[in-house]
XYZ file of C-alpha atoms in Angstrom:
87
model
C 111.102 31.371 46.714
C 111.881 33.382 49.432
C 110.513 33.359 53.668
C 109.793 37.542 53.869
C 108.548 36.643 57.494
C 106.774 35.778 60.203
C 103.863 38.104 61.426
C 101.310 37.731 64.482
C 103.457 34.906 66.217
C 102.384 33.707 69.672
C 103.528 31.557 71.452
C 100.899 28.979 73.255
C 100.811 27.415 76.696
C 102.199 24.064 76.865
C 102.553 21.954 80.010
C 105.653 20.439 78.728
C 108.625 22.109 79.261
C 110.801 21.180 76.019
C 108.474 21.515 73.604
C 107.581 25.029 72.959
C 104.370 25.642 70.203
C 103.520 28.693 68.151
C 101.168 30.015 65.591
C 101.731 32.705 63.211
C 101.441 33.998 59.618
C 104.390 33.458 57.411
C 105.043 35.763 54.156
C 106.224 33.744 51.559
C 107.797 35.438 48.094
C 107.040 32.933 45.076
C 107.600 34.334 41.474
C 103.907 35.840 41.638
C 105.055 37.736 44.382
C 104.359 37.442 48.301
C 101.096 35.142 50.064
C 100.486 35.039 53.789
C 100.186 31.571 54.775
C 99.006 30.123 58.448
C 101.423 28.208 59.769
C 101.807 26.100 63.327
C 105.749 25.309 64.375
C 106.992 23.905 67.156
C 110.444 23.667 68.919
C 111.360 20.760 70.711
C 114.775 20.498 72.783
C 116.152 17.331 72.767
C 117.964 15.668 75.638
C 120.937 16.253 73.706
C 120.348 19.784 73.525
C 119.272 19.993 69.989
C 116.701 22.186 69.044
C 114.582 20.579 66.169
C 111.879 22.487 64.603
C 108.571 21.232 63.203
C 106.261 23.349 60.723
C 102.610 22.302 60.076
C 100.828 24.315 57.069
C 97.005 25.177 58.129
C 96.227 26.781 54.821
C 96.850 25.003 51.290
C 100.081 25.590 49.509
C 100.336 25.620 45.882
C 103.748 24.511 45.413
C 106.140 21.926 46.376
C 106.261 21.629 50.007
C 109.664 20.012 50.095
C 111.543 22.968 49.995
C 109.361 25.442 51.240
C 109.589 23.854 55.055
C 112.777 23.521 54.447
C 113.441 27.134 54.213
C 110.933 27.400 57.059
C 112.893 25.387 59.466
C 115.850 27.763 58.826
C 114.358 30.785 59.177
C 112.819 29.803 62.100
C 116.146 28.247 63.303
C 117.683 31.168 62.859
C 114.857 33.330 64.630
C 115.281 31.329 67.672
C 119.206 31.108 67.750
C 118.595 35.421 67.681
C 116.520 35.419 70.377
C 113.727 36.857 68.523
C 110.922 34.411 69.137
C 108.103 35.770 71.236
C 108.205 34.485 75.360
C-alpha cells in the first residue's frame, strides 16, 4: 500500500482559527493497483503547537483502515510541514 496523492484539495472556510478543514481525492496504490478515494482531513493546532491531523473516509474502503490513515496522517503531515497545502 502506497498514498500516490492528493488531487482536487480545497481548503473550506472555518470560523475557527486552529482548526483548518479540507476535502480532496486521495490516490491510493493497493496490490490491484491505484483507487481514488474521497477523503475529509482536518488540521488542528494545539495550544502546544502541535499540529494533529484527522482523516475521515467518505467513500468505502476495502481494506484495513488501520494502516491506511496511518499512512494518511503522514503524508498529509508531511504536505503541511512543505508548505504545500492549499491557502
Amino acid at each position: 500500500m502506497k498514498i500516490n496523492t492528493i488531487k482536487d484539495m480545497i481548503r473550506k472556510d472555518v470560523p475557527i482559527y486552529y482548526r483548518i478543514l479540507y476535502t480532496g481525492v486521495a490516490v491510493i496504490e493497493f496490490n490491484n493497483g491505484p483507487a481514488d478515494y474521497r477523503i475529509d482531513f482536518s488540521i488542528e493546532i494545539k495550544p502546544t503547537g502541535h499540529r494533529e491531523v484527522n482523516v475521515n473516509f467518505i467513500d468505502a474502503i476495502d481494506y484495513p483502515l488501520v494502516p491506511v490513515t496511518k499512512e494518511l496522517k503522514q503524508y498529509i503531515s508531511d504536505l503541511d510541514s512543505a508548505g504545500q497545502l492549499p491557502d
